[in-house]
mmCIF file of C-alpha atoms and ligand atoms in Angstrom:
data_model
loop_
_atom_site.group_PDB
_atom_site.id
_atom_site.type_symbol
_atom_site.label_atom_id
_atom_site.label_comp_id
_atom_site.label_asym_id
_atom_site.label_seq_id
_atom_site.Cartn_x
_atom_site.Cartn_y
_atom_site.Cartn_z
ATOM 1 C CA UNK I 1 17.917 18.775 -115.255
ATOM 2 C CA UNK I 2 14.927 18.113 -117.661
ATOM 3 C CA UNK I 3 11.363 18.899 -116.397
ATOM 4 C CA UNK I 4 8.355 18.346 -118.664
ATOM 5 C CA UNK I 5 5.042 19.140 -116.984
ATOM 6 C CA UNK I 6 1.883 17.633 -118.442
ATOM 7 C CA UNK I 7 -1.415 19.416 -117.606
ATOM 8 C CA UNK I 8 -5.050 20.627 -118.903
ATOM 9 C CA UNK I 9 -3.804 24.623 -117.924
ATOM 10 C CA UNK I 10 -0.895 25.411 -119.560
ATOM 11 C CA UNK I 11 -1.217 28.594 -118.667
ATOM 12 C CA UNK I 12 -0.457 28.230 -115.165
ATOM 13 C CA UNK I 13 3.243 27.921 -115.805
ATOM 14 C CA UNK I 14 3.608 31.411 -117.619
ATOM 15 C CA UNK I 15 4.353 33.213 -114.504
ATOM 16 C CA UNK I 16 6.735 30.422 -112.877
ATOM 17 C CA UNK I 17 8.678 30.237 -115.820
ATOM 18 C CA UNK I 18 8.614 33.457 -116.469
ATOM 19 C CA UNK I 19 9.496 35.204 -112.690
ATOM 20 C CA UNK I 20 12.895 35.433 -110.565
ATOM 21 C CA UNK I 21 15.236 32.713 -109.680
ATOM 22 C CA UNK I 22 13.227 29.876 -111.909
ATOM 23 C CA UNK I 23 13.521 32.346 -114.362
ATOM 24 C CA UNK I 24 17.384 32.699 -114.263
ATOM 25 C CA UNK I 25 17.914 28.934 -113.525
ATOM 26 C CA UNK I 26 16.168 28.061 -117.262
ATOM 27 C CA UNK I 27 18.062 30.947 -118.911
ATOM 28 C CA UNK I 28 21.402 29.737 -117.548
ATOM 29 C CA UNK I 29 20.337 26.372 -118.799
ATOM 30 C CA UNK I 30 20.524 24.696 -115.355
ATOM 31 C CA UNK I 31 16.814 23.659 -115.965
ATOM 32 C CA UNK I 32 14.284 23.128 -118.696
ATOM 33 C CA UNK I 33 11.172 23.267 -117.973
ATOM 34 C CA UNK I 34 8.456 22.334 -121.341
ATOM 35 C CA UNK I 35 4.622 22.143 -120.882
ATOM 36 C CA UNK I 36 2.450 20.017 -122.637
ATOM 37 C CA UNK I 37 -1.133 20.249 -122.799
ATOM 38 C CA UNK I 38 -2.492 17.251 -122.017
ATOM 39 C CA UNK I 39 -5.716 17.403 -123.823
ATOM 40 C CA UNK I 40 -3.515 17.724 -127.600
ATOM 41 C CA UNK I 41 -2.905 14.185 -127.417
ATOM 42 C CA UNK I 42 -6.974 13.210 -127.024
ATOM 43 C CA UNK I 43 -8.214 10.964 -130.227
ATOM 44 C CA UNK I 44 -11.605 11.351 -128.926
ATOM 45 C CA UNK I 45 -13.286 13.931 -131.649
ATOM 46 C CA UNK I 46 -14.738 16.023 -128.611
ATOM 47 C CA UNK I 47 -11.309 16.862 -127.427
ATOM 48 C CA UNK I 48 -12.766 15.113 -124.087
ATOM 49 C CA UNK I 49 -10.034 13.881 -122.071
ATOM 50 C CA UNK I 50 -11.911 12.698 -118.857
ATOM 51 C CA UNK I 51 -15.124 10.365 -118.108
ATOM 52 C CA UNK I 52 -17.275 9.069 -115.324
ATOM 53 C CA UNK I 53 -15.473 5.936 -113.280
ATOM 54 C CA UNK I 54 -16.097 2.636 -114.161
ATOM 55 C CA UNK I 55 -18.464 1.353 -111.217
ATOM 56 C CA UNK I 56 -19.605 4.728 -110.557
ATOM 57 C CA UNK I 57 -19.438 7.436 -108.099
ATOM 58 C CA UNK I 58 -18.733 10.801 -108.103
ATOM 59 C CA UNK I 59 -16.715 13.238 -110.603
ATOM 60 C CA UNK I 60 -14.918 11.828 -113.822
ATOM 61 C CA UNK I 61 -11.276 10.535 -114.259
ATOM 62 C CA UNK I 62 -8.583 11.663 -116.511
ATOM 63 C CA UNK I 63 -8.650 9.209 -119.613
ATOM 64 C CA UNK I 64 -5.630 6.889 -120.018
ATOM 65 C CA UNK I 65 -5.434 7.187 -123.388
ATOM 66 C CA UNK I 66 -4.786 11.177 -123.850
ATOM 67 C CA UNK I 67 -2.355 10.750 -120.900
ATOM 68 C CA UNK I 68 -0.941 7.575 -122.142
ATOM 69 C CA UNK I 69 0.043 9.478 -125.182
ATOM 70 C CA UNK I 70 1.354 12.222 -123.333
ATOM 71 C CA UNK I 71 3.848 10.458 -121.498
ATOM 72 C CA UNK I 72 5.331 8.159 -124.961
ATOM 73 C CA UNK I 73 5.576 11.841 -126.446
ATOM 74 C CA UNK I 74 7.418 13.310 -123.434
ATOM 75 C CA UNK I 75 9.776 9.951 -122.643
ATOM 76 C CA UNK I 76 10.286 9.892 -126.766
ATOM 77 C CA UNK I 77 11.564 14.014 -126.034
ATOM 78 C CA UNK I 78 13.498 13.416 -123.242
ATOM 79 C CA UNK I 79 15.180 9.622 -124.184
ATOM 80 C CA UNK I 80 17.886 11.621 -126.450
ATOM 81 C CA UNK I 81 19.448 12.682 -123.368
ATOM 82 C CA UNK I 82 20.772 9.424 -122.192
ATOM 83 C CA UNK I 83 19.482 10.065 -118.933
ATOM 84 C CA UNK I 84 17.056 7.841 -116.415
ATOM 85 C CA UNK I 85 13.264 9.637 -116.454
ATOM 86 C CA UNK I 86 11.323 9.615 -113.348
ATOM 87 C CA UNK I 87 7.880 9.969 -113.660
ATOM 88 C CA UNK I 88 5.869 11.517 -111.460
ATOM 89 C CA UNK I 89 2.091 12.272 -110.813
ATOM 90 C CA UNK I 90 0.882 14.936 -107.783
ATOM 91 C CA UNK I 91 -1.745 13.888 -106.005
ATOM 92 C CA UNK I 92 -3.294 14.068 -102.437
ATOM 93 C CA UNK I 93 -2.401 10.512 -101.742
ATOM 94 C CA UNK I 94 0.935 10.463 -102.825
ATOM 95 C CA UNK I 95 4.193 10.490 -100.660
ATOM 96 C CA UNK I 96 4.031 13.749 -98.565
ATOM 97 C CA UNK I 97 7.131 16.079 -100.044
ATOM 98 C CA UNK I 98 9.791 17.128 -97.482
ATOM 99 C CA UNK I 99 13.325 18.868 -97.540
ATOM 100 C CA UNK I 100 14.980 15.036 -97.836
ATOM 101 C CA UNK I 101 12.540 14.340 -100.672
ATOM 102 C CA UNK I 102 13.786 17.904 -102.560
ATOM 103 C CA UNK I 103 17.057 17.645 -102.095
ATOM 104 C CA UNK I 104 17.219 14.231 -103.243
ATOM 105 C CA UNK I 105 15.022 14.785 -106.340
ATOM 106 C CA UNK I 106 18.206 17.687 -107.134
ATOM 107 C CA UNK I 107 20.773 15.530 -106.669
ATOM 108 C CA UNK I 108 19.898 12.454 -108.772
ATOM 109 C CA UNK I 109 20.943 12.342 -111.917
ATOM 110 C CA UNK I 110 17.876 12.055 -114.214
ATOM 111 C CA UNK I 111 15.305 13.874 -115.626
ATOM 112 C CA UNK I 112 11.373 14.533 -114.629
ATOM 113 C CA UNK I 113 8.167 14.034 -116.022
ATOM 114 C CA UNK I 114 5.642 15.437 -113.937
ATOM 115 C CA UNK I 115 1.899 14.418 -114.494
ATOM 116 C CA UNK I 116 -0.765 17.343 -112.934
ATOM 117 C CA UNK I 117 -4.107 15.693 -112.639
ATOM 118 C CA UNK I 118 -7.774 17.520 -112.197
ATOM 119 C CA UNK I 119 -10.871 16.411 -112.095
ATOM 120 C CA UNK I 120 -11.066 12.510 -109.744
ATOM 121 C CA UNK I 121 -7.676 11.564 -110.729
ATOM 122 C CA UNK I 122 -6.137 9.679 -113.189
ATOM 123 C CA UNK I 123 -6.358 6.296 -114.404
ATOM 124 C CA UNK I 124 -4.646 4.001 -112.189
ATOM 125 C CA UNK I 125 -3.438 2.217 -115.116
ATOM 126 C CA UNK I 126 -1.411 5.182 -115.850
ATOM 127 C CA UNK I 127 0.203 4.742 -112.538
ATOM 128 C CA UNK I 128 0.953 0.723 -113.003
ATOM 129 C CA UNK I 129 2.145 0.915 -116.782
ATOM 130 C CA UNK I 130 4.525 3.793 -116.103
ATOM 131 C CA UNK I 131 5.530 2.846 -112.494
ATOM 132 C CA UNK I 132 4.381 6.449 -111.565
ATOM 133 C CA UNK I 133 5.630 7.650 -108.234
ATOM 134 C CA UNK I 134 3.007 9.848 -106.560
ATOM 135 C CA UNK I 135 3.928 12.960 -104.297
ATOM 136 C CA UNK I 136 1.728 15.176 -102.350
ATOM 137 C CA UNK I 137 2.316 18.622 -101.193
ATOM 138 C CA UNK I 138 -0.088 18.282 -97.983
ATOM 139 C CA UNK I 139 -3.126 16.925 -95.883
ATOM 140 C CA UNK I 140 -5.680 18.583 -98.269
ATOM 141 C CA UNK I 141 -6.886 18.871 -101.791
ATOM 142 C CA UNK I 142 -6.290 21.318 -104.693
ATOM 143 C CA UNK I 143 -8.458 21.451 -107.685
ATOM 144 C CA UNK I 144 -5.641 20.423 -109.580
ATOM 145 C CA UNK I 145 -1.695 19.311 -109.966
ATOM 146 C CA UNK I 146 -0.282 22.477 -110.786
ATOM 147 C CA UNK I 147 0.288 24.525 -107.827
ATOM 148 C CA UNK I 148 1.754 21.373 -105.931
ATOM 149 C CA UNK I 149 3.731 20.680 -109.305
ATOM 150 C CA UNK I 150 5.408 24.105 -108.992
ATOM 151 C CA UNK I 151 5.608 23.508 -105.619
ATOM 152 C CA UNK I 152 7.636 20.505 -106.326
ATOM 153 C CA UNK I 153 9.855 21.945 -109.073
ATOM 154 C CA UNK I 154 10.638 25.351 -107.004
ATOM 155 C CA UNK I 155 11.982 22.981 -104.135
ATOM 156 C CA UNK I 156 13.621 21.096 -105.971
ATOM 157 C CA UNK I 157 14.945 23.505 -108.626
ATOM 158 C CA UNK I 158 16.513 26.155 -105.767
ATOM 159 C CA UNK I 159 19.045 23.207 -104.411
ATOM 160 C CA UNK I 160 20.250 22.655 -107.767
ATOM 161 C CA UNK I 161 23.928 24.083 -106.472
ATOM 162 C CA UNK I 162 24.682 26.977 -108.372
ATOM 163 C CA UNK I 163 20.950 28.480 -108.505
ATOM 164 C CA UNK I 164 21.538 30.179 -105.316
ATOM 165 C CA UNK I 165 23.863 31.008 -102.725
ATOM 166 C CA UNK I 166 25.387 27.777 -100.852
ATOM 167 C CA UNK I 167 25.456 29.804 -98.203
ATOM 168 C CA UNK I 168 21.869 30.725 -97.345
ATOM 169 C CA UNK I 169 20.722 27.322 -98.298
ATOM 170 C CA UNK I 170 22.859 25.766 -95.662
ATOM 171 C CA UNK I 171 21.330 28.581 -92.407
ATOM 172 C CA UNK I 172 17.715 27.878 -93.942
ATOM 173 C CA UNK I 173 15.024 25.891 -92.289
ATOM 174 C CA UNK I 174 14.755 22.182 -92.611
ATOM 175 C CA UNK I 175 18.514 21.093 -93.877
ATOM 176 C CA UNK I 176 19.532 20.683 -90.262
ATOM 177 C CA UNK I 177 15.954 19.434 -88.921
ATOM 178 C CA UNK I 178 15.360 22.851 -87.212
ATOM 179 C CA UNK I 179 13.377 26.029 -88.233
ATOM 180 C CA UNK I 180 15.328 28.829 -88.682
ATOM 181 C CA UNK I 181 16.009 31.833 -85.963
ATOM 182 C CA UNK I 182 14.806 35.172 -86.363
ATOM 183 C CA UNK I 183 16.315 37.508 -88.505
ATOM 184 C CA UNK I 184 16.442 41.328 -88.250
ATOM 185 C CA UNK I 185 17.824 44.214 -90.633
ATOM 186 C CA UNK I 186 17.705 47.810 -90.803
ATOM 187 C CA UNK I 187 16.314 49.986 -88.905
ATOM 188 C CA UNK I 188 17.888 49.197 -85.735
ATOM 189 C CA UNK I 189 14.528 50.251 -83.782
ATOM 190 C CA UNK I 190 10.554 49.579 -85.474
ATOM 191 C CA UNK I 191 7.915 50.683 -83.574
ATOM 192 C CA UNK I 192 9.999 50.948 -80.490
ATOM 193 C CA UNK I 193 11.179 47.123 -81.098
ATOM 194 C CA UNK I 194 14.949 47.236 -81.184
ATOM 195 C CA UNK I 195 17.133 44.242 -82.505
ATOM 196 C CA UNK I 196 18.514 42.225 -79.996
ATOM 197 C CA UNK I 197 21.902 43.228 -78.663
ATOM 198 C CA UNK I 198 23.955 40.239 -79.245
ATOM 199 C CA UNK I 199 23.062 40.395 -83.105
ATOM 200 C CA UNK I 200 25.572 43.409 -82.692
ATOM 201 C CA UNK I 201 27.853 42.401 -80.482
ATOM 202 C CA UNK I 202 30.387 41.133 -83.638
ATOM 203 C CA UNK I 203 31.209 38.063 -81.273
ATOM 204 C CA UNK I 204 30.446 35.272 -83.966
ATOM 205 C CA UNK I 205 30.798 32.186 -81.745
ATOM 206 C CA UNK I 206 28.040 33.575 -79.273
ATOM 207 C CA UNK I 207 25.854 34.798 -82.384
ATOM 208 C CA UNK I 208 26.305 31.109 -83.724
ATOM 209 C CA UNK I 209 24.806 29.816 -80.209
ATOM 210 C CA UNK I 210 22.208 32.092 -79.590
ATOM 211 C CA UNK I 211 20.771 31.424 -83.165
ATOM 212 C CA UNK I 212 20.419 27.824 -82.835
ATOM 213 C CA UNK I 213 19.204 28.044 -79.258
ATOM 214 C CA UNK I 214 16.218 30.237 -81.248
ATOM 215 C CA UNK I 215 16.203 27.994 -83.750
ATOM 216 C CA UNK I 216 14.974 25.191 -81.137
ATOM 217 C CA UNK I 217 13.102 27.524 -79.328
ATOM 218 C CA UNK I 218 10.901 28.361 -82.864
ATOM 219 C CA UNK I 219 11.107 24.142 -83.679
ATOM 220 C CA UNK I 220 9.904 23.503 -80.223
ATOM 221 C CA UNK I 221 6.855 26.125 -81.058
ATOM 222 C CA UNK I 222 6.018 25.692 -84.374
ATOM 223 C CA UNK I 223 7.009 22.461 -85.085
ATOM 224 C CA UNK I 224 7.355 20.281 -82.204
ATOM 225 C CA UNK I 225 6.934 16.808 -84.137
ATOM 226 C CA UNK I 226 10.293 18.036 -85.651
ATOM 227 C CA UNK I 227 11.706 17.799 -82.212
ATOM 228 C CA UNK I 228 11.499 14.153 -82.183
ATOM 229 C CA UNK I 229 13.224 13.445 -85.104
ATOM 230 C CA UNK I 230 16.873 12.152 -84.576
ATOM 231 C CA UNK I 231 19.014 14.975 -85.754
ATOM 232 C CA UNK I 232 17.870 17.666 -83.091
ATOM 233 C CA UNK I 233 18.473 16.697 -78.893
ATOM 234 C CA UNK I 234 15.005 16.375 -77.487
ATOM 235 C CA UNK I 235 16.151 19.228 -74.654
ATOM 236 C CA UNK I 236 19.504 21.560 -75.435
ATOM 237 C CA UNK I 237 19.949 24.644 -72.747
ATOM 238 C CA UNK I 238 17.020 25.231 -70.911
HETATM 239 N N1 ADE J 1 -3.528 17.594 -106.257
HETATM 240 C C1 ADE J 1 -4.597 17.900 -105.514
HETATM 241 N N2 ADE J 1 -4.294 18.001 -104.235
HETATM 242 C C2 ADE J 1 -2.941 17.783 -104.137
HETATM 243 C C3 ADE J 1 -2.025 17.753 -103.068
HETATM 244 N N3 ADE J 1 -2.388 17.970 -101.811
HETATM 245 N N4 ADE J 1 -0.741 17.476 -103.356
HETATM 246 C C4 ADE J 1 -0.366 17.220 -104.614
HETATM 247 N N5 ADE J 1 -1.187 17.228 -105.653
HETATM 248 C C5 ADE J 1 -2.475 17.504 -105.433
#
């Protein structure tokens, strides 16, 4: 899987690139991840990518031309590789991003071009000519695309099967519609807090059961909208 990220600050992708399990995924050549600088691909001879709106108001809006060019120069890149290119811009008023969203931006077959936007926004054009799908990371605003973009990728990226282990990505929270239970390690006793009993009682059936009923106990707390949702039984045990 292809990702090329198009942005004003390149240099927020050193360290996510650069760190860990994204890290690992690029050098086993599960993912690429390029980063453009948006702002190369300006023919104004400021180097200004953004202006005021057209019928005024606040802030300015990220050029279409610069962009424009951006996107031939990263489709161009990527069209080699006989694969279908979704593009797609972060924004606050996009689709919000869920587990079902990651995991099925990991399992289709194509390859990503992911616009990060500062300033206004972008112009809408941009969205129109390029059928642009927009995703959002939450109810609020960042100063710009890049944290939600490597929110986005890191989602994504980690269900890519084979980046890590099958096995803690099935007990995690979300791919069953419930939070996950508690989890303990050593030392058996912290500040006079000891783990609870059944998480060494070996009996794997009753482990099983007692970590789901925490799991809907946590859901239930946290997360009650969750509840509703079809996969989980509005009231299990108590
Ligand atoms: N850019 C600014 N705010 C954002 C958000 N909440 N999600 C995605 N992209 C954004």
């Amino acid at each position: 899987m292809r990702f090329i990220v198009l942005t004003l600050f390149k240099e927020m992708f050193d360290a996510f690139v650069n760190t860990s399990i994204i890290k690992r995924a690029i050098e086993r050549n599960v993912v690429s991840i390029d980063v453009l600088d948006i702002r190369e691909f300006t023919k104004d001879k400021h180097k200004r990518v953004d202006f005021p709106p057209y019928g005024g108001g606040s802030g300015m809006i990220m050029s279409a031309q610069p962009l424009g060019d951006a996107i031939d120069y990263a489709i161009f890149s990527l069209e080699k590789y006989k694969k279908k290119i979704k593009i797609i811009y972060m924004s606050p008023r996009g689709k919000l991003l869920n587990y079902n969203i990651s995991k099925k931006l990991s399992q289709n077959d194509c390859n990503y071009i992911i616009i990060c936007g500062h300033y206004e926004g972008i112009d809408e054009r941009i969205i129109d000519e390029y059928n642009v799908e927009e995703i959002s990371i939450g109810d609020y605003v960042l100063t710009g695309g890049e944290l939600a973009c490597q929110v986005l990728m890191d989602s994504v990226i980690r269900l890519i099967p084979g980046v890590i282990n099958q096995e803690s990505l099935f007990e995690e929270s979300h791919t069953n519609g419930l939070l996950e239970y508690p989890q303990y390690t050593k030392p058996y006793e912290f500040k006079g807090r000891k783990v609870p009993d059944i998480l060494l009682s070996g009996h794997h059936k009753m482990i099983a059961d007692y970590r789901r009923q925490e799991s809907i106990r946590i859901t239930r707390q946290h997360r009650p909208d969750l509840i509703n949702n079809e996969i989980i039984p509005k009231k299990e045990g108590n």
